[in-house]
Each structure stands twice: as structure tokens, then as C-alpha cells.
Coordinates of C-alpha atoms in Angstrom, one line a residue:
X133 CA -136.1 83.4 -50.5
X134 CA -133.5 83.1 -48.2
X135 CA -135.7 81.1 -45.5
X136 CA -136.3 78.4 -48.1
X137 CA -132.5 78.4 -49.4
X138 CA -132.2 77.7 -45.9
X139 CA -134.8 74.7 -45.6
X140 CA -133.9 73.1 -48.8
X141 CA -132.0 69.7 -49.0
X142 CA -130.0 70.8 -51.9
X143 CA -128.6 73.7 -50.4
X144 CA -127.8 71.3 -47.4
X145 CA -125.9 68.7 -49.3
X146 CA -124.2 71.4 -51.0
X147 CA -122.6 72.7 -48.1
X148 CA -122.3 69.3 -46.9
X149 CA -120.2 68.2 -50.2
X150 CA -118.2 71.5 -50.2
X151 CA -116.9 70.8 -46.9
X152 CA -115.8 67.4 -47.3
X153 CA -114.0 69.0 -50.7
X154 CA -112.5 71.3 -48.6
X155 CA -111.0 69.0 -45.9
X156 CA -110.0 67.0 -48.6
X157 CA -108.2 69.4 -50.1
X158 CA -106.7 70.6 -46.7
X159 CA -105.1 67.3 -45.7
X160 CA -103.5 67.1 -49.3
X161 CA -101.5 70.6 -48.2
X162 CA -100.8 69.7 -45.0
X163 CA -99.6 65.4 -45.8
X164 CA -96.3 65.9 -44.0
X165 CA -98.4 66.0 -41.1
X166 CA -100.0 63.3 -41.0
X167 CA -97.0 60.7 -43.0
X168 CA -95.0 60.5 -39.3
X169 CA -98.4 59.3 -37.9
X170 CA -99.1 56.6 -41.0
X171 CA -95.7 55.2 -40.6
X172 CA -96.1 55.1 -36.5
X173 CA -99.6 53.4 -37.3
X174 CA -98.3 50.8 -39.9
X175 CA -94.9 49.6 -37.5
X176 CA -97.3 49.1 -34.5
X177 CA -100.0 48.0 -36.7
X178 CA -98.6 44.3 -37.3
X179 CA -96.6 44.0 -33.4
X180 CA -100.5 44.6 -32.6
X181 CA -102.5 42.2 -35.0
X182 CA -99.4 39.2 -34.0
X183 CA -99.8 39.9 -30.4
X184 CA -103.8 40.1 -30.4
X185 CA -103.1 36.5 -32.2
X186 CA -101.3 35.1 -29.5
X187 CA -103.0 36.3 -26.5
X188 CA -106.0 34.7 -27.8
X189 CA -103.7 31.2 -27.6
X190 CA -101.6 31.9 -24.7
X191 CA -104.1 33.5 -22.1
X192 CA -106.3 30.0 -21.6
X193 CA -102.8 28.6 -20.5
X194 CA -102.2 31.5 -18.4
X195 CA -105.9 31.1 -16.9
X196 CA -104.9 27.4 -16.3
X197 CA -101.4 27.8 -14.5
X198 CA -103.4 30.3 -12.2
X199 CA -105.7 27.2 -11.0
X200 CA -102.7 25.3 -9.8
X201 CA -102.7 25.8 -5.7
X202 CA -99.6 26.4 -3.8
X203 CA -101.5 25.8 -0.1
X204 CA -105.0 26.1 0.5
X205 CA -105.8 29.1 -0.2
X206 CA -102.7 30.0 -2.7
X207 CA -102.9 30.5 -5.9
X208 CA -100.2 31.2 -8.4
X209 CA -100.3 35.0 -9.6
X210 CA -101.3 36.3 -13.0
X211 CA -97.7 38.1 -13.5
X212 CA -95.8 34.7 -12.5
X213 CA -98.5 32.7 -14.6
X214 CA -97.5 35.1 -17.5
X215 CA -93.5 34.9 -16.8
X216 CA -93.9 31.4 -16.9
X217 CA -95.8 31.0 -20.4
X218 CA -93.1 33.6 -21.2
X219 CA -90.7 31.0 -20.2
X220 CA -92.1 28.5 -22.2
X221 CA -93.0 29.6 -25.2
X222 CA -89.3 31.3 -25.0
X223 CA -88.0 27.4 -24.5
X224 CA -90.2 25.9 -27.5
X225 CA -88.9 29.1 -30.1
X226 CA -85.1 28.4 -29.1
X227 CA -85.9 24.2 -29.3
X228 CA -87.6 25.0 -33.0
X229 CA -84.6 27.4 -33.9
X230 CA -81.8 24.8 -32.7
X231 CA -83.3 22.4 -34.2
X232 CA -85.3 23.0 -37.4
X233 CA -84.1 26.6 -38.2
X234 CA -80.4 25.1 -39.6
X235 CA -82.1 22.4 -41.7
X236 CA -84.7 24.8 -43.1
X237 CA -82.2 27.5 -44.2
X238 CA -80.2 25.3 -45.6
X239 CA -83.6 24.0 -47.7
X240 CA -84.5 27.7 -48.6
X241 CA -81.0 28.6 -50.0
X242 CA -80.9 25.3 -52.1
X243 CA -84.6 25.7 -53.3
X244 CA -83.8 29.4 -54.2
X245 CA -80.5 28.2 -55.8
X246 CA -82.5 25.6 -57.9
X247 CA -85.5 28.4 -59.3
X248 CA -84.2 29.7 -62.0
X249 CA -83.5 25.8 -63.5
X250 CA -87.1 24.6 -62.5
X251 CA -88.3 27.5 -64.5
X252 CA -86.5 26.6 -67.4
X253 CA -87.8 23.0 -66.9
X254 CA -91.3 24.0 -66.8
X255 CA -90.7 26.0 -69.5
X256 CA -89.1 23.5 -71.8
X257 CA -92.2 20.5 -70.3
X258 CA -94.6 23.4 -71.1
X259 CA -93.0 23.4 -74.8
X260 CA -92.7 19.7 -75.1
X261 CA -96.6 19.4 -74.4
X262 CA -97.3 22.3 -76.8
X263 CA -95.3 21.0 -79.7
X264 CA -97.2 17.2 -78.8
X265 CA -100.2 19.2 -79.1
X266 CA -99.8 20.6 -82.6
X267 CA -98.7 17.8 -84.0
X268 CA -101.9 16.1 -83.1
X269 CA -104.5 15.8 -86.3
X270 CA -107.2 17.6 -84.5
X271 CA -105.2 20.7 -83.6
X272 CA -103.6 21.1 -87.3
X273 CA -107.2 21.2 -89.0
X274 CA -108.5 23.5 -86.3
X275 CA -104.6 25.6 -86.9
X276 CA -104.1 26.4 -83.5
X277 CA -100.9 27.4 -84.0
X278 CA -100.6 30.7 -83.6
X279 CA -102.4 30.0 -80.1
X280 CA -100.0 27.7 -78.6
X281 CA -97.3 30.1 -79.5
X282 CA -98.6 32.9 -77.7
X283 CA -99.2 31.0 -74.8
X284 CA -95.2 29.5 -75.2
X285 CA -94.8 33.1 -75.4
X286 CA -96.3 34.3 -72.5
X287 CA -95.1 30.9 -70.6
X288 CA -91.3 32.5 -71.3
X289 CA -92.1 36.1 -70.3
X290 CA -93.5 34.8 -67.2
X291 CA -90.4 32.8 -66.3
X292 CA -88.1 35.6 -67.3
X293 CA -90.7 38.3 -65.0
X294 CA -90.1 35.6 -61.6
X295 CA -86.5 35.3 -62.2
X296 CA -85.8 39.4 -62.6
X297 CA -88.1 39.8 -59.8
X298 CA -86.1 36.8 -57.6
X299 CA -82.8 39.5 -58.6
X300 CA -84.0 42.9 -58.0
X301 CA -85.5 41.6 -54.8
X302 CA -82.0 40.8 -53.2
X303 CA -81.8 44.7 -52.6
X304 CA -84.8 44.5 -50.2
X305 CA -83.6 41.8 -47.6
X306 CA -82.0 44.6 -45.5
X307 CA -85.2 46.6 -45.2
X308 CA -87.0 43.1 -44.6
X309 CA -84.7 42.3 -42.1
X310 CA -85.3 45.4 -40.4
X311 CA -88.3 45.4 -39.8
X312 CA -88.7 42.1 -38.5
X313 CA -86.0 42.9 -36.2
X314 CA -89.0 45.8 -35.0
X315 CA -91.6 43.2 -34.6
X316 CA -89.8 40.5 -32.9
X317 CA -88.9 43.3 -29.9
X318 CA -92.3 44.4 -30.4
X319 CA -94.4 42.6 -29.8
X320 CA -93.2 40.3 -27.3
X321 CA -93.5 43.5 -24.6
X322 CA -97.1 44.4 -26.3
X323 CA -98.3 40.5 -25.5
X324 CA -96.8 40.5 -22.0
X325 CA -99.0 43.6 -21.3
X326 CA -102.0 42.1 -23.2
X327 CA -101.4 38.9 -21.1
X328 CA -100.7 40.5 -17.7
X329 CA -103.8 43.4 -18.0
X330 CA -106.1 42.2 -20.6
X331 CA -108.8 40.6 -17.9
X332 CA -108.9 44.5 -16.9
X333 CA -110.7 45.6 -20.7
X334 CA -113.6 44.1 -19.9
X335 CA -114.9 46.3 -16.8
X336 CA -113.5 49.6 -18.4
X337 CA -115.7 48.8 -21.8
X338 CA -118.6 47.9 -19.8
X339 CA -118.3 51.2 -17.9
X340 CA -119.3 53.3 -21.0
X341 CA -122.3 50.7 -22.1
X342 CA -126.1 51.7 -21.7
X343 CA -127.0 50.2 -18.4
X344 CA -130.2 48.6 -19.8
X345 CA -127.8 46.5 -22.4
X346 CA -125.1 46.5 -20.4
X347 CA -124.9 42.5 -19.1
X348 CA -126.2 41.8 -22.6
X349 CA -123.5 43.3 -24.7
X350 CA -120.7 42.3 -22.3
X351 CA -122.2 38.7 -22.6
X352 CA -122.5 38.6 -26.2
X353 CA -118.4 40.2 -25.9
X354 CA -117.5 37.5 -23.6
X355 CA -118.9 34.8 -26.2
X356 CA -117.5 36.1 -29.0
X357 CA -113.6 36.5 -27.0
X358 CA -114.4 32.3 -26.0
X359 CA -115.4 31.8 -29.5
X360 CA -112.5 33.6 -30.9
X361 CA -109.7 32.0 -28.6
X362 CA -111.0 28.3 -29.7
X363 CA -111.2 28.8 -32.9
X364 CA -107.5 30.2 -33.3
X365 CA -106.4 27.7 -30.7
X366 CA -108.0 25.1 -33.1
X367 CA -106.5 26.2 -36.2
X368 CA -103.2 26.7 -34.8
X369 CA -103.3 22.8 -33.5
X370 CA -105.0 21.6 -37.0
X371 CA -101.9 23.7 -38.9
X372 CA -99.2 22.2 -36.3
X373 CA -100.8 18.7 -37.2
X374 CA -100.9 19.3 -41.3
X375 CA -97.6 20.4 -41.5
X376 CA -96.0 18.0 -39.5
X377 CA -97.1 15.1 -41.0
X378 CA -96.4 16.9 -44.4
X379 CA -93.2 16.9 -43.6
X380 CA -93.3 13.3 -42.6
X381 CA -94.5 12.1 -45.5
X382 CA -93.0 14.0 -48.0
X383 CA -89.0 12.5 -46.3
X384 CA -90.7 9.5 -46.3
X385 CA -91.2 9.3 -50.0
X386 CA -88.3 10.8 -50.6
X387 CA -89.1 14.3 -51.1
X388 CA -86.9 17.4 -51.5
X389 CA -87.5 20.3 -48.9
X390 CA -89.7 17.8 -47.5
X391 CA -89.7 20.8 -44.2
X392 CA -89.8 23.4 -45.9
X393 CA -92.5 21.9 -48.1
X394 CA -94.0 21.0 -45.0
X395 CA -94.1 24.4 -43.4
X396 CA -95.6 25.8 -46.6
X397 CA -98.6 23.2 -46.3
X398 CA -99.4 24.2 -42.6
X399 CA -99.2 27.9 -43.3
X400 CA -101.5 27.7 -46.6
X401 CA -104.0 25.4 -44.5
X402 CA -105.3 28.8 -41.8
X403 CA -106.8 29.6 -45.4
X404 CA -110.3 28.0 -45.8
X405 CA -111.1 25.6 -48.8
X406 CA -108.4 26.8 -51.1
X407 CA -105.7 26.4 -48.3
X408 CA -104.7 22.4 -49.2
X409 CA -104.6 23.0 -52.5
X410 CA -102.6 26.0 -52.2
X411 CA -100.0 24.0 -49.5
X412 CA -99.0 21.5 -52.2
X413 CA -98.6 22.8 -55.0
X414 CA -95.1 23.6 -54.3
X415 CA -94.3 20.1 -54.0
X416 CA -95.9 19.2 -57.2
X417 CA -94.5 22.6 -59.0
X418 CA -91.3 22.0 -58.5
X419 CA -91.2 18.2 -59.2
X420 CA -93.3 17.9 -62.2
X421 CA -90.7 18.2 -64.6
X422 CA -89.1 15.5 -62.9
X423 CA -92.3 13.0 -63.3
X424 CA -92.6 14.5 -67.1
X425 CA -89.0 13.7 -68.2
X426 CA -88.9 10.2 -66.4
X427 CA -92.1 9.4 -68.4

């Protein structure tokens, strides 16, 4: 009896399902351990994922500063090719901050200043088109009235919910702030490294491969990191382009926060198919009950 108890699939996965229980119920004693090493693993986690991002845009510059000769058989080192993309992208942030950072604070504080009255716009537009809609024939012998008035409803709880949120997140901005402050010091010296020793992954990784799949896995690997680089570099150029030209043309109509409307369209265009949709909605959000009351 025993012998079979100890053949039997049941009495496996029973053991199997009492351990993971048990482990389970083990780490929920023992959490305290384990919250220092979440929080380490969520403040490195980001520095990590941003500097990942740019490596994949900075190292083909770094691989093309090292092909400039200084003699005949000179080359310029890796760790100056690095300090020198360092340099650069150091001399674009402080060029954007100078001049861009100023004008687009000053268009964040004056949109934020202006929320709460674009919601009570929309609101009252919102109103204005429900009570045009009731009054139509159509809508009284089909009496949807008590519809439209729980949408109105909803319309004003949802305004009131954005601008209680917009207050009770003020309190926030310091913890914000702070850890920001962590991932601009962050990941700057994670890159550097990334930059400086990343060619050096490849041979480790390839060192604990199969040898029979060896050359094919770090091929395929090698592909993949090509693929990868392009297609950020590529989205990072088509962004740059959107939201420059956004900007553009939204001052050259005339726009409000035409750059910081412009901004918002090259972020929202990384995401794929909804991404232009998502970019301009702002700009027709908060000018729509503009267009409504000039009409």
C-alpha cells in the first residue's frame, strides 16, 4: 500500500501543492525580509530600463567616433569615445534646458492654472449639446431624458473627480521630485558602464552556451541587439520629427502650448496605431469649447 502511495500522481501533486502552500505561507511571515529588497529592485529597476534605452541609441555613435584615426594605426579609445558622447549628449540636455525648459514651464503652470475652467467649459458645451438634444422631436417621443441626465451627471462627477485629484495630488510633487532626483544620478553612471563594458556581455554569455548552438544563438543574439538598436534609434528620430513639427504648426496657427502640445504629440507617437490619436487630443480637448462657443 505504501509502494503505490508512493508511485501515484496524486500523492505527488499533493506534496507538490502542499509545499508551494507552505512557502507561500512562509514568505507572508517573514515579508520584512524581503520589502528592503522590493524597494532596492523597484529604484534600480527604472535607472536600468532608461539606461538599457539609451545605450541602444548612444553605442552606434560610440562605435562610430572609435573609427575616426588619429595616425595610421590610431584609433580613438572606447573610454574617450564614451566621455565624448558623454560630452555631447551633456551639451544637447543643457542647450534643450536653456532653451525650451523656461518656455515649457511656464506653458505647464498656465495650462494647469487654466484646468479647472476648461472643465467647466466642457461641462457647460457637454450641457448645451444635451439640452439641443432633448429638445429635438426625435428624442422627446423616444423620452430620453432621464438618459441625458445621467450622462450630464456623470459628465459633472467626472470633472469634479480630475479637479480633486489635480488638489490632492500637490502633496505628492516632493516624493516625485525625489525620486527623479535618484534616477537622473542613476542612471547616467549605469549607462557610462553599459557604454564603456557592454561589448564585454557578449563573450561571457557565450561562455555558458551549448557548444553545438553556440555561434547560432550568439548570432541570432547579435541580430536581435542590431534589430533592437535601429528600431529605437528610428523611433526616437520619427518622435524628434513629429513633435517638432507639432510644435511648428500648432504656433503657426496660433495655438496655445503649441510646445508643450508639441511634446505631448512626440511622446504619445512611440505608441503604435493609437499613438497620433492619442498626441492630439490635447490640443483639441482643450480648445473645443473655444470652436463650440464661437459657432
Amino acid at each position: 500500500m505504501i509502494e503505490r502511495l508512493k508511485k501515484s500522481s496524486l500523492m505527488f501533486w499533493s506534496l507538490e501543492i502542499l509545499i508551494v502552500v507552505g512557502i507561500i505561507a512562509l514568505c507572508t511571515k517573514i515579508s520584512f525580509l524581503f520589502t528592503p529588497i522590493a524597494i532596492f529592485i523597484s529604484t534600480i529597476f527604472v535607472p536600468i530600463i532608461l539606461a538599457g534605452f539609451l545605450f541602444y541609441m548612444l553605442n552606434p555613435i560610440v562605435n562610430l567616433i572609435m573609427k575616426i584615426k588619429l595616425g595610421p594605426k590610431k584609433h580613438i579609445s572606447r573610454t574617450w569615445a564614451v566621455a565624448l558622447v558623454f560630452i555631447l549628449l551633456v551639451g544637447v540636455i543643457v542647450f534643450l534646458a536653456v532653451a525650451f525648459l523656461p518656455k515649457l514651464s511656464e506653458q505647464v503652470t498656465t495650462l494647469l492654472n487654466h484646468v479647472p475652467d476648461a472643465a467647466t467649459s466642457t461641462q457647460n458645451t457637454v450641457q448645451h449639446w444635451l439640452n439641443q438634444l432633448n429638445d429635438q422631436q426625435f428624442v422627446k417621443e423616444l423620452d430620453l431624458t432621464s438618459i441625458t441626465d445621467k450622462v450630464e451627471k456623470n459628465i459633472t462627477n467626472y470633472a469634479n473627480s480630475i479637479l480633486k485629484g489635480i488638489t490632492s495630488g500637490v502633496g505628492s510633487i516632493v516624493s516625485t521630485a525625489t525620486n527623479v532626483v535618484i534616477i537622473a544620478i542613476t542612471t547616467p553612471v549605469v549607462l557610462f558602464y553599459m557604454l564603456k563594458d557592454g561589448y564585454k556581455l557578449a563573450p561571457n554569455i557565450k561562455k555558458f552556451l551549448p557548444e553545438k548552438s553556440r555561434d547560432q544563438i550568439m548570432e541570432l543574439l547579435e541580430k536581435m541587439s542590431d534589430t533592437l538598436s535601429k528600431y529605437i534609434g528610428g523611433q526616437m528620430i520619427e518622435c524628434l520629427f513629429v513633435g517638432t513639427f507639432t510644435a511648428i504648426g500648432y504656433f503657426i496657427i496660433g495655438l496655445d502650448y503649441a510646445l508643450l502640445l508639441g511634446v505631448i504629440a512626440g511622446i504619445c507617437n512611440i505608441i503604435p496605431y493609437l499613438g497620433p490619436y492619442i498626441g492630439i487630443f490635447p490640443a483639441w480637448r482643450f480648445h473645443l469649447p473655444l470652436v463650440v462657443g464661437h459657432r
